[in-house]
Short mmCIF file of C-alpha atoms and ligand atoms in Angstrom, two decimals:
data_model
loop_
_atom_site.label_atom_id
_atom_site.label_comp_id
_atom_site.label_asym_id
_atom_site.label_seq_id
_atom_site.Cartn_x
_atom_site.Cartn_y
_atom_site.Cartn_z
CA UNK A 210 5.98 -21.35 4.80
CA UNK A 211 3.73 -19.39 2.42
CA UNK A 212 4.97 -17.30 -0.50
CA UNK A 213 4.85 -13.60 0.44
CA UNK A 214 1.96 -11.56 -0.95
CA UNK A 215 3.05 -8.33 -2.62
CA UNK A 216 1.01 -5.35 -1.46
CA UNK A 217 1.50 -2.01 -3.22
CA UNK A 218 0.38 1.05 -1.26
CA UNK A 219 0.25 4.51 -2.83
CA UNK A 220 0.30 7.70 -0.78
CA UNK A 221 2.45 5.70 1.59
CA UNK A 222 3.92 8.75 3.32
CA UNK A 223 0.48 10.16 4.15
CA UNK A 224 -1.75 9.97 7.19
CA UNK A 225 -3.68 6.86 6.18
CA UNK A 226 -0.46 5.17 5.12
CA UNK A 227 0.99 5.74 8.56
CA UNK A 228 -1.74 3.62 10.09
CA UNK A 229 -2.35 1.19 7.23
CA UNK A 230 1.19 -0.06 6.61
CA UNK A 231 1.71 -1.21 10.19
CA UNK A 232 -1.54 -3.13 10.25
CA UNK A 233 -0.74 -4.90 6.99
CA UNK A 234 2.75 -5.78 8.22
CA UNK A 235 1.38 -7.14 11.50
CA UNK A 236 -0.83 -9.62 9.65
CA UNK A 237 -4.21 -8.06 10.33
CA UNK A 238 -5.14 -7.84 6.67
CA UNK A 239 -4.09 -11.17 5.19
CA UNK A 240 -3.76 -13.42 8.21
CA UNK A 241 -1.19 -14.16 10.90
CA UNK A 242 0.53 -16.82 8.80
CA UNK A 243 0.85 -14.81 5.58
CA UNK A 244 4.15 -13.00 4.89
CA UNK A 245 3.90 -9.73 2.98
CA UNK A 246 6.15 -7.53 0.89
CA UNK A 247 5.23 -3.83 0.96
CA UNK A 248 5.81 -1.80 -2.20
CA UNK A 249 5.39 1.88 -1.39
CA UNK A 250 4.62 4.57 -3.94
CA UNK A 251 4.64 8.27 -3.24
CA UNK A 252 5.71 11.50 -4.95
CA UNK A 253 9.42 12.40 -5.27
CA UNK A 254 9.15 15.01 -2.49
CA UNK A 255 7.74 12.35 -0.14
CA UNK A 256 10.54 9.80 -0.63
CA UNK A 257 12.44 10.94 2.45
CA UNK A 258 9.31 10.57 4.58
CA UNK A 259 8.79 7.10 3.08
CA UNK A 260 12.29 6.16 4.23
CA UNK A 261 11.31 7.28 7.74
CA UNK A 262 8.24 5.03 7.64
CA UNK A 263 10.41 2.14 6.45
CA UNK A 264 12.78 2.76 9.39
CA UNK A 265 9.81 2.48 11.75
CA UNK A 266 8.54 -0.66 10.03
CA UNK A 267 12.02 -2.15 10.53
CA UNK A 268 11.89 -1.12 14.19
CA UNK A 269 8.70 -3.10 14.70
CA UNK A 270 10.54 -6.30 13.71
CA UNK A 271 7.32 -7.70 12.26
CA UNK A 272 7.83 -11.44 11.68
CA UNK A 273 5.55 -11.36 8.62
CA UNK A 274 7.25 -8.45 6.85
CA UNK A 275 9.35 -10.20 4.21
CA UNK A 276 10.42 -7.01 2.43
CA UNK A 277 9.67 -3.33 1.88
CA UNK A 278 10.78 -0.66 -0.56
CA UNK A 279 9.69 2.82 -1.62
CA UNK A 280 9.71 4.39 -5.07
CA UNK A 281 8.23 7.30 -7.01
CA UNK A 282 7.79 5.16 -10.13
CA UNK A 283 4.35 3.49 -10.52
CA UNK A 284 5.67 0.66 -12.74
CA UNK A 285 8.20 -0.31 -10.06
CA UNK A 286 5.65 -0.03 -7.25
CA UNK A 287 3.03 -2.19 -9.00
CA UNK A 288 5.47 -4.80 -10.35
CA UNK A 289 4.02 -8.27 -9.60
CA UNK A 290 1.65 -6.81 -7.01
CA UNK A 291 -1.12 -9.10 -5.76
CA UNK A 292 -2.96 -6.26 -4.05
CA UNK A 293 -2.88 -2.52 -4.78
CA UNK A 294 -4.20 -0.01 -2.27
CA UNK A 295 -4.51 3.32 -4.04
CA UNK A 296 -4.56 5.81 -1.18
CA UNK A 297 -2.57 8.70 -2.63
CA UNK A 298 -4.64 11.38 -4.29
CA UNK A 299 -4.57 15.09 -4.79
CA UNK A 300 -6.61 16.81 -2.07
CA UNK A 301 -8.92 19.67 -2.89
CA UNK A 302 -6.96 22.92 -2.58
CA UNK A 303 -8.40 26.30 -1.63
CA UNK A 304 -10.65 27.63 -4.38
CA UNK A 305 -10.37 24.45 -6.44
CA UNK A 306 -13.48 23.59 -8.43
CA UNK A 307 -14.88 20.07 -8.20
CA UNK A 308 -14.32 19.54 -11.92
CA UNK A 309 -10.68 20.54 -11.50
CA UNK A 310 -10.32 18.08 -8.62
CA UNK A 311 -11.81 15.33 -10.75
CA UNK A 312 -9.43 16.10 -13.58
CA UNK A 313 -6.23 16.29 -11.55
CA UNK A 314 -7.08 12.99 -9.92
CA UNK A 315 -8.22 11.56 -13.21
CA UNK A 316 -4.74 12.08 -14.57
CA UNK A 317 -3.19 10.21 -11.60
CA UNK A 318 -5.56 7.26 -11.83
CA UNK A 319 -5.29 6.90 -15.60
CA UNK A 320 -1.53 6.43 -15.21
CA UNK A 321 -1.88 4.09 -12.26
CA UNK A 322 -4.66 1.93 -13.78
CA UNK A 323 -2.58 1.43 -16.92
CA UNK A 324 0.56 0.70 -14.92
CA UNK A 325 -1.23 -1.87 -12.75
CA UNK A 326 -2.70 -3.63 -15.78
CA UNK A 327 0.75 -3.80 -17.37
CA UNK A 328 2.86 -4.76 -14.36
CA UNK A 329 0.83 -6.30 -11.53
CA UNK A 330 -0.21 -9.97 -11.29
CA UNK A 331 -3.11 -10.87 -13.57
CA UNK A 332 -5.31 -11.65 -10.59
CA UNK A 333 -4.49 -8.37 -8.84
CA UNK A 334 -7.09 -6.92 -6.45
CA UNK A 335 -7.26 -3.12 -6.49
CA UNK A 336 -8.90 -0.91 -3.87
CA UNK A 337 -9.11 2.86 -4.38
CA UNK A 338 -9.26 4.86 -1.14
CA UNK A 339 -8.15 8.26 -2.47
CA UNK A 340 -11.06 10.60 -3.14
CA UNK A 341 -13.25 10.85 -5.12
CA UNK A 342 -12.84 7.11 -4.55
CA UNK A 343 -15.60 5.72 -6.80
CA UNK A 344 -14.71 7.86 -9.78
CA UNK A 345 -10.97 7.36 -9.31
CA UNK A 346 -11.63 3.60 -9.33
CA UNK A 347 -13.78 4.04 -12.43
CA UNK A 348 -10.94 5.85 -14.20
CA UNK A 349 -8.29 3.31 -13.14
CA UNK A 350 -10.54 0.46 -14.30
CA UNK A 351 -11.21 2.04 -17.69
CA UNK A 352 -7.47 2.57 -18.19
CA UNK A 353 -6.80 -1.03 -17.15
CA UNK A 354 -9.45 -2.41 -19.50
CA UNK A 355 -7.64 -0.79 -22.44
CA UNK A 356 -4.52 -2.78 -21.56
CA UNK A 357 -6.39 -6.04 -20.86
CA UNK A 358 -4.68 -8.77 -18.81
CA UNK A 359 -6.18 -8.01 -15.36
CA UNK A 360 -9.72 -8.74 -14.21
CA UNK A 361 -12.00 -5.68 -14.63
CA UNK A 362 -14.17 -6.93 -11.74
CA UNK A 363 -11.23 -6.42 -9.39
CA UNK A 364 -11.13 -2.63 -9.43
CA UNK A 365 -12.97 -1.39 -6.34
CA UNK A 366 -13.66 1.87 -4.57
CA UNK A 367 -13.85 1.99 -0.79
CA UNK A 368 -17.22 2.33 0.94
CA UNK A 369 -16.29 0.22 3.91
CA UNK A 370 -15.71 3.20 6.17
CA UNK A 371 -19.30 4.29 5.57
CA UNK A 372 -20.44 0.73 6.21
CA UNK A 373 -18.55 0.53 9.50
CA UNK A 374 -19.82 3.94 10.58
CA UNK A 375 -23.39 2.83 9.89
CA UNK A 376 -22.90 -0.43 11.79
CA UNK A 377 -21.57 1.37 14.81
CA UNK A 378 -24.41 3.92 14.87
CA UNK A 379 -27.17 1.34 14.44
CA UNK A 380 -25.67 -0.91 17.12
CA UNK A 381 -25.58 2.04 19.54
CA UNK A 382 -29.19 2.96 18.75
CA UNK A 383 -30.35 -0.64 19.21
CA UNK A 384 -28.28 -1.04 22.38
CA UNK A 385 -26.63 -4.19 21.05
CA UNK A 386 -22.96 -5.11 20.57
CA UNK A 387 -21.70 -4.13 17.13
CA UNK A 388 -20.50 -7.65 16.29
CA UNK A 389 -24.01 -9.04 16.77
CA UNK A 390 -25.29 -6.98 13.84
CA UNK A 391 -25.65 -8.52 10.39
CA UNK A 392 -26.71 -7.40 6.91
CA UNK A 393 -25.87 -3.72 6.71
CA UNK A 394 -25.84 -2.19 3.24
CA UNK A 395 -24.53 1.15 1.98
CA UNK A 396 -25.44 2.01 -1.59
CA UNK A 397 -23.78 4.31 -4.09
CA UNK A 398 -21.06 6.91 -3.94
CA UNK A 399 -18.56 7.49 -1.12
CA UNK A 400 -19.99 10.97 -0.60
CA UNK A 401 -22.82 12.53 1.38
CA UNK A 402 -25.29 11.15 -1.21
CA UNK A 403 -24.63 7.54 -0.14
CA UNK A 404 -27.61 5.60 1.20
CA UNK A 405 -26.97 3.74 4.46
CA UNK A 406 -29.69 1.11 4.43
CA UNK A 407 -30.42 -0.63 7.76
CA UNK A 408 -33.74 -2.15 6.63
CA UNK A 409 -32.28 -5.66 6.38
CA UNK A 410 -30.15 -5.57 9.55
CA UNK A 411 -30.63 -8.33 12.09
CA UNK A 412 -29.43 -9.12 15.60
CA UNK A 413 -29.76 -12.79 16.53
CA UNK A 414 -32.08 -13.22 13.58
CA UNK A 415 -34.40 -10.41 14.74
CA UNK A 416 -35.10 -7.32 12.63
CA UNK A 417 -33.20 -4.32 13.96
CA UNK A 418 -35.58 -1.93 12.26
CA UNK A 419 -38.54 -3.22 14.26
CA UNK A 420 -36.36 -3.28 17.38
CA UNK A 421 -35.52 0.42 16.93
CA UNK A 422 -39.11 1.12 15.84
CA UNK A 423 -38.52 4.80 15.13
CA UNK A 424 -39.21 5.86 11.55
CA UNK A 425 -38.15 9.48 12.05
CA UNK A 426 -34.75 8.44 13.44
CA UNK A 427 -33.68 7.06 10.09
CA UNK A 428 -34.36 10.24 8.14
CA UNK A 429 -33.60 12.91 10.73
CA UNK A 430 -30.68 11.40 12.62
CA UNK A 431 -29.09 8.34 11.02
CA UNK A 432 -28.87 9.38 7.35
CA UNK A 433 -27.34 12.82 8.03
CA UNK A 434 -25.02 11.43 10.74
CA UNK A 435 -23.45 8.86 8.39
CA UNK A 436 -23.34 11.37 5.52
CA UNK A 437 -21.63 14.07 7.59
CA UNK A 438 -19.34 11.87 9.67
CA UNK A 439 -16.26 12.67 7.60
CA UNK A 440 -16.83 16.41 8.02
CA UNK A 441 -17.48 15.97 11.77
CA UNK A 442 -14.09 14.26 12.15
CA UNK A 443 -12.28 16.99 10.22
CA UNK A 444 -13.99 19.56 12.45
CA UNK A 445 -12.97 17.74 15.65
CA UNK A 446 -9.48 16.57 14.70
CA UNK A 447 -8.38 19.24 12.28
CA UNK A 448 -7.46 16.40 9.93
CA UNK A 449 -9.50 13.91 7.95
CA UNK A 450 -10.20 10.42 9.25
CA UNK A 451 -7.10 8.32 8.86
CA UNK A 452 -6.96 5.41 11.33
CA UNK A 453 -10.59 4.51 10.66
CA UNK A 454 -10.02 4.81 6.90
CA UNK A 455 -6.99 2.51 7.16
CA UNK A 456 -9.07 0.10 9.24
CA UNK A 457 -11.77 0.08 6.57
CA UNK A 458 -9.22 -0.73 3.87
CA UNK A 459 -7.90 -3.61 5.98
CA UNK A 460 -11.48 -4.90 6.45
CA UNK A 461 -12.31 -4.62 2.72
CA UNK A 462 -9.28 -6.58 1.56
CA UNK A 463 -9.39 -9.09 4.44
CA UNK A 464 -13.00 -9.98 3.68
CA UNK A 465 -12.44 -10.09 -0.08
CA UNK A 466 -9.42 -12.40 0.25
CA UNK A 467 -10.41 -14.52 3.24
CA UNK A 468 -14.23 -14.50 2.87
CA UNK A 469 -17.05 -13.53 5.19
CA UNK A 470 -20.33 -14.91 6.52
CA UNK A 471 -21.99 -11.48 6.50
CA UNK A 472 -22.79 -8.78 3.98
CA UNK A 473 -20.05 -6.23 3.44
CA UNK A 474 -20.33 -3.02 1.45
CA UNK A 475 -17.94 -2.76 -1.48
CA UNK A 476 -17.75 -0.18 -4.25
CA UNK A 477 -17.68 -2.56 -7.21
CA UNK A 478 -18.21 -2.16 -10.96
CA UNK A 479 -21.93 -2.67 -11.49
CA UNK A 480 -23.02 -5.66 -13.56
CA UNK A 481 -26.42 -4.06 -14.05
CA UNK A 482 -27.76 -5.16 -10.65
CA UNK A 483 -30.57 -3.01 -9.24
CA UNK A 484 -30.69 -1.02 -12.48
CA UNK A 485 -27.27 0.55 -11.93
CA UNK A 486 -25.58 0.90 -15.35
CA UNK A 487 -22.72 -1.49 -16.02
CA UNK A 488 -19.26 -0.29 -15.08
CA UNK A 489 -20.32 2.43 -12.63
CA UNK A 490 -18.42 1.88 -9.37
CA UNK A 491 -21.28 1.66 -6.89
CA UNK A 492 -21.56 0.65 -3.25
CA UNK A 493 -23.46 -2.64 -3.02
CA UNK A 494 -23.92 -5.21 -0.26
CA UNK A 495 -21.62 -8.09 -1.23
CA UNK A 496 -20.76 -11.57 -0.04
CA UNK A 497 -17.21 -12.90 -0.37
CA UNK A 498 -15.97 -16.45 -0.77
CA UNK A 499 -12.79 -18.06 -2.10
CA UNK A 500 -11.23 -14.73 -3.01
CA UNK A 501 -14.15 -13.42 -5.03
CA UNK A 502 -17.26 -11.39 -4.30
CA UNK A 503 -20.90 -11.41 -5.35
CA UNK A 504 -23.45 -8.61 -5.18
CA UNK A 505 -26.33 -9.65 -2.90
CA UNK A 506 -29.35 -10.09 -5.19
CA UNK A 507 -33.11 -9.80 -4.84
CA UNK A 508 -33.37 -7.11 -2.15
CA UNK A 509 -36.55 -5.09 -2.19
CA UNK A 510 -36.07 -1.48 -3.20
CA UNK A 511 -39.03 0.54 -1.89
CA UNK A 512 -39.91 4.03 -3.12
CA UNK A 513 -37.83 5.81 -0.45
CA UNK A 514 -34.78 3.65 -1.23
CA UNK A 515 -35.21 4.04 -4.99
CA UNK A 516 -35.16 7.81 -4.62
CA UNK A 517 -31.93 7.55 -2.60
CA UNK A 518 -30.34 5.22 -5.19
CA UNK A 519 -31.31 7.55 -8.03
CA UNK A 520 -29.72 10.52 -6.31
CA UNK A 521 -26.36 8.89 -5.61
CA UNK A 522 -26.30 7.30 -9.08
CA UNK A 523 -26.94 10.68 -10.69
CA UNK A 524 -23.93 12.10 -8.86
CA UNK A 525 -21.72 9.23 -10.06
CA UNK A 526 -22.92 9.64 -13.63
CA UNK A 527 -22.17 13.36 -13.48
CA UNK A 528 -18.66 12.58 -12.22
CA UNK A 529 -18.14 10.02 -14.99
CA UNK A 530 -19.31 12.62 -17.52
CA UNK A 531 -16.86 15.19 -16.13
CA UNK A 532 -13.85 12.88 -16.67
CA UNK A 533 -14.96 11.46 -20.03
CA UNK A 534 -12.25 13.27 -21.97
CA UNK A 535 -9.56 11.44 -19.95
CA UNK A 536 -10.74 7.96 -20.81
P1 NAI B 290 -2.43 12.72 3.03
O1 NAI B 290 -2.46 14.03 2.34
O2 NAI B 290 -1.96 12.65 4.44
O3 NAI B 290 -1.54 11.70 2.18
C1 NAI B 290 -1.66 11.57 0.81
C2 NAI B 290 -0.34 11.07 0.28
O4 NAI B 290 -0.51 10.77 -1.10
C3 NAI B 290 0.79 12.09 0.38
O5 NAI B 290 1.94 11.49 0.95
C4 NAI B 290 1.02 12.49 -1.08
O6 NAI B 290 2.38 12.82 -1.35
C5 NAI B 290 0.62 11.20 -1.80
N1 NAI B 290 0.31 11.37 -3.21
C6 NAI B 290 -0.31 12.38 -3.84
N2 NAI B 290 -0.37 12.16 -5.15
C7 NAI B 290 0.22 10.97 -5.38
C8 NAI B 290 0.48 10.20 -6.54
N3 NAI B 290 0.14 10.64 -7.75
N4 NAI B 290 1.10 9.01 -6.40
C9 NAI B 290 1.46 8.56 -5.19
N5 NAI B 290 1.26 9.25 -4.05
C10 NAI B 290 0.64 10.44 -4.14
O7 NAI B 290 -3.92 12.15 2.89
P2 NAI B 290 -4.63 10.98 3.72
O8 NAI B 290 -5.28 11.54 4.93
O9 NAI B 290 -3.69 9.84 3.89
O10 NAI B 290 -5.80 10.59 2.72
C11 NAI B 290 -5.51 10.02 1.45
C12 NAI B 290 -6.77 9.99 0.59
O11 NAI B 290 -7.76 9.17 1.14
C13 NAI B 290 -7.43 11.36 0.39
O12 NAI B 290 -7.82 11.48 -0.97
C14 NAI B 290 -8.66 11.27 1.26
O13 NAI B 290 -9.68 12.12 0.82
C15 NAI B 290 -9.02 9.83 1.08
N6 NAI B 290 -9.92 9.25 2.09
C16 NAI B 290 -10.85 8.33 1.66
C17 NAI B 290 -11.73 7.74 2.54
C18 NAI B 290 -12.73 6.74 2.06
O14 NAI B 290 -13.56 6.30 2.87
N7 NAI B 290 -12.77 6.33 0.80
C19 NAI B 290 -11.69 8.06 3.97
C20 NAI B 290 -10.66 9.01 4.34
C21 NAI B 290 -9.81 9.57 3.41
#
């Protein structure tokens, strides 16, 4: 049988963790023949809750769960990890300024990026879910680069939830099953400035844009609906999206590790593609094969799209500027 894959999950006692851990342990992320060891990190005050989650994981008797432990020490949690899912983050408190939020989280992700680079496997794949996801990933990556050892290309931020939201909305508008849709792209920051780009989408090789044939829909309905989906869920549920966020993390890692025959949106460090400065963690359409990913190249960026890209890039550059002193 296969050697277990070590998956570290931070914020393990939180809402997303409560959905995510069970799906990893059941084999949905890495395959039904791949044993996993879960290494849970959370704050000292959440250790008791982590033990409760471990009791429930035990009670599922998952055949693929080869081990699980919880700790409040990052070095222990990331030790020999093959995959790190950085979910835990400090939420925005009442009256907290955005710059303050960036800085508190910056401190967390500096420590964790360094710890991962020192203790995880050299080929570790890192996905940051905790918000602000792109900038937290940027900080973790910069901290990791200082240490060396791990691959700087493997520090990602999560835009897959935005991608999946866009897929679902476009499929509904086109009146086609969601799994018949191909080639969705979401560009930029995981924030309301993201650009959900359905111009390249196809169903059975046909252009979805010409199928929908409604220019105003994109601007007046689709763009704001994707951008405000997170807020709409908080409004309806009284809590932020958790099961769908966990699902997106499962999709991101599954596709990265196992490959895909479609485009998937990943927040990856730019290599300069599409004029996005190197190192900025930016949502791009990617293709995955043999455990690595490639940014889809050569897509036409029209004037409308360029304006959208500029806006979301500007926001990311402002965030990077705000955390500069931490790097
Ligand atoms: P939650 O508040 O239920 O859980 C967060 C957990 O993280 C708590 O158990 C907390 O103790 C822990 N934590 C805080 N600081 C930590 C640290 N330094 N080390 C380890 N653990 C730490 O929050 P929830 O709903 O699970 O969301 C987690 C994060 O994911 C939030 O930042 C949220 O904004 C973000 N999110 C991102 C999405 C995306 O698409 N990128 C979608 C939805 C949520």
